[in-house]
Each structure stands twice: as structure tokens, then as C-alpha cells.
XYZ file of C-alpha atoms in Angstrom:
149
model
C 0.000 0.000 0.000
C 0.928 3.644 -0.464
C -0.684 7.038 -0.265
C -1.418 8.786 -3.670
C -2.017 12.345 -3.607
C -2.995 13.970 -6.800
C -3.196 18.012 -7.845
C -5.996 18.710 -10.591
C -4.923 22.396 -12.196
C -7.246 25.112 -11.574
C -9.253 23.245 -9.109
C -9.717 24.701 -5.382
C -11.785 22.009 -4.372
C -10.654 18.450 -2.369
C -10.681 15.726 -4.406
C -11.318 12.219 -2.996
C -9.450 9.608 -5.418
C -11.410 6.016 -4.227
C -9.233 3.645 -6.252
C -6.037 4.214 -8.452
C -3.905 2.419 -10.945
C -0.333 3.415 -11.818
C 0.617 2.208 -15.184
C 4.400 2.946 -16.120
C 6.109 3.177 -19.171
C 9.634 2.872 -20.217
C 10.764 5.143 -23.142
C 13.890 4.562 -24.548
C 16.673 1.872 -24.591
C 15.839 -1.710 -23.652
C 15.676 -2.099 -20.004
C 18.813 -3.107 -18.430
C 19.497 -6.659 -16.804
C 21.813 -7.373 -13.727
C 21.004 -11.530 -14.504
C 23.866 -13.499 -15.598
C 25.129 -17.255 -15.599
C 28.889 -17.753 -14.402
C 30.091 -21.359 -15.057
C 32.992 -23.293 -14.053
C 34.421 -24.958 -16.476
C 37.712 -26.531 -15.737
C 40.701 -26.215 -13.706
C 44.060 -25.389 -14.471
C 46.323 -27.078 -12.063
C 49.972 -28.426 -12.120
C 50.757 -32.188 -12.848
C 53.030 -32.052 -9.911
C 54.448 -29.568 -7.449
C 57.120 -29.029 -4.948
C 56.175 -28.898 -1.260
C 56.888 -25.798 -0.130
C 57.170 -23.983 -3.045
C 54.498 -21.604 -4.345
C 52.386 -22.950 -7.515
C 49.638 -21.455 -9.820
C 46.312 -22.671 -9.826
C 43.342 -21.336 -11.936
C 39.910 -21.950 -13.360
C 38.186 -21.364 -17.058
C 35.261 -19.357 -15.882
C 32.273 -18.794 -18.510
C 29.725 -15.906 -18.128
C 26.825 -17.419 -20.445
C 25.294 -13.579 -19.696
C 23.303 -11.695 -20.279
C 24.652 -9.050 -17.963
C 28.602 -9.050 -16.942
C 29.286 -11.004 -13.980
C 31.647 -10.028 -11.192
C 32.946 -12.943 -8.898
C 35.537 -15.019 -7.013
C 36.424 -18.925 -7.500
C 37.521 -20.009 -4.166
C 40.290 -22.993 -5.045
C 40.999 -25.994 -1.642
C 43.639 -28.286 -1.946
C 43.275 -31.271 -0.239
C 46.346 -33.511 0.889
C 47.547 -35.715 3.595
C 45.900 -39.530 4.575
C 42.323 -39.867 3.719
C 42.074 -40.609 7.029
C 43.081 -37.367 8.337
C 43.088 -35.062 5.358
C 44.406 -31.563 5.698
C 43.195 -28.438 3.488
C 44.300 -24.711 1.966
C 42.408 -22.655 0.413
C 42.806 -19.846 -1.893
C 40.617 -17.310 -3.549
C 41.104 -15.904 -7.152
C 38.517 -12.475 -8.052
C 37.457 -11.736 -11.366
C 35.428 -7.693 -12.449
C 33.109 -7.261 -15.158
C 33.218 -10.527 -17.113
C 31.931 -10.162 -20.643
C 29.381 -12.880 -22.126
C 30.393 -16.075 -23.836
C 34.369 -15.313 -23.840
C 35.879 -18.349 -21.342
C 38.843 -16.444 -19.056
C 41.029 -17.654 -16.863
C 40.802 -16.740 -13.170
C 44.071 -17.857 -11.326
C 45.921 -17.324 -8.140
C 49.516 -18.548 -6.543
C 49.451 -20.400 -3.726
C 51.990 -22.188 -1.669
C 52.768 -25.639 -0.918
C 52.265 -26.112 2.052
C 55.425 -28.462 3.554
C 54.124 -31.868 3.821
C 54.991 -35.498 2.986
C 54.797 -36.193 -0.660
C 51.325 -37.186 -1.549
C 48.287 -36.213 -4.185
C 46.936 -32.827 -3.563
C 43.183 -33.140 -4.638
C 41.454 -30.131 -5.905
C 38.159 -28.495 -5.512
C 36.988 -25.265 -6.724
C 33.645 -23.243 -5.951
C 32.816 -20.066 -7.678
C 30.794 -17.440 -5.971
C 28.838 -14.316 -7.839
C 26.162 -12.821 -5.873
C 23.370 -12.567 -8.729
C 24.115 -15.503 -10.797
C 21.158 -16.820 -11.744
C 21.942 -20.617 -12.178
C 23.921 -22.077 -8.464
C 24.406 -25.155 -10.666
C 27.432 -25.140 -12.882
C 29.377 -23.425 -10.049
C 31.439 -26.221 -8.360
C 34.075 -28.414 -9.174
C 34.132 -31.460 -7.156
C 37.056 -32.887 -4.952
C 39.161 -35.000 -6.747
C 38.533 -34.521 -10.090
C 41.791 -32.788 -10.505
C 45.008 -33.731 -8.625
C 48.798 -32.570 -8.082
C 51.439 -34.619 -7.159
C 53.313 -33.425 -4.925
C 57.110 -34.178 -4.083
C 59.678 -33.217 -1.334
């Protein structure tokens, strides 16, 4: 609900409006959206890696549009005995991504020092106004490092 006051010209009188409808019209351009789709794609990750030593990790991020998206993928590397598994994580931002042109979003990160074992990766990308939660993860293990002393 709101209050709608109205001013006839030339009248002195009150006027009592009963019931009102406010149609609007946009003139001009078409109307702008804020909606797009950010996807995850793939990662970009090292075939092996030093402990210790700082690496580069990344992900192919598509904005299937319509508006530009603005983002971050947050990268975890997992590593150690499945039975007590140790993490990192990372976080890579990305500004104003156009439509339908795949980019790379990357980061360095370091190795943490460790016993030589797979790092498993996992990414998760995170756009406040993307309109489809679905393509936006990566899954654990579905990209690995080895990693050696």
C-alpha cells in the first residue's frame, strides 16, 4: 500500500481519489538486466608440485550472460591420509566478465610443507546474482597434483 495524492490544475476544491492504478512506461533503450550465468568450467592445475614452493592454480570461468558477472572462484587443496586429510584454500577475483568469452581466473598459492602425496582439488565459484547455483562447483578429486619433497 501507499498514499497517492494527486493536484488537478485550476481546481480549489478536495478531491477524494477512491481507487487508483499506476501504469508505467519505459521510453527509450531496452531495459537493463543485472542476470547473468557464471560457469565453471575446468581447472588449471599443475601435474606435480614441490612442497613448499608456491604454484599457480586457476579456473576457465564462462559468463553465459546476459549481464557481466563479477565474482571469485575459491580454489581448496586437499592432501595428507584420507584418514586425516588436511586443506588450503585460496581465492582468485574476477570484475566485469563479458558474455560467452571463457577467461582464466588464477591465483599462486603455496605448498604447504608436507609429505609427498596427491593434492586433490576443488573449486567453488561465488557471484552474488548468478542466476543458475548449478554449474558453479568443481568437485574434490577430479583434478590432482602430485606433490614431491
Amino acid at each position: 500500500d501507499f498514499d497517492l495524492a494527486i493536484y488537478i490544475k485550476g481546481d480549489r476544491k478536495a478531491v477524494a481519489v477512491y481507487n487508483a492504478e499506476l501504469q508505467i512506461t519505459y521510453e527509450g533503450n531496452e531495459v537493463p538486466t543485472t542476470d547473468f550465468d557464471a560457469a565453471l568450467n575446468s581447472l588449471v592445475v599443475p601435474a606435480s608440485a614441490q612442497v613448499g614452493f608456491p604454484v599457480t592454480v586457476g579456473a576457465m570461468v564462462t559468463n553465459l550472460g546476459p549481464a557481466t558477472a563479477t565474482g571469485s572462484v575459491d580454489f581448496t587443496g586437499w592432501y595428507g591420509s584420507p584418514r586425516n586429510p588436511s586443506s588450503i584454500q585460496w581465492s582468485a577475483n574476477f570484475t566485469d566478465l563479458a558474455t560467452n568469452v571463457p577467461t582464466l581466473v588464477e591465483t599462486t598459492c603455496d605448498i604447504p610443507p608436507t609429505r609427498s602425496s596427491p593434492m586433490e582439488w576443488e573449486a567453488v565459484l561465488d557471484a552474488p546474482g548468478d542466476t543458475n547455483p548449478g554449474n558453479d562447483e568443481i568437485p574434490r578429486g577430479t583434478y590432482s597434483t602430485v606433490l614431491y619433497q
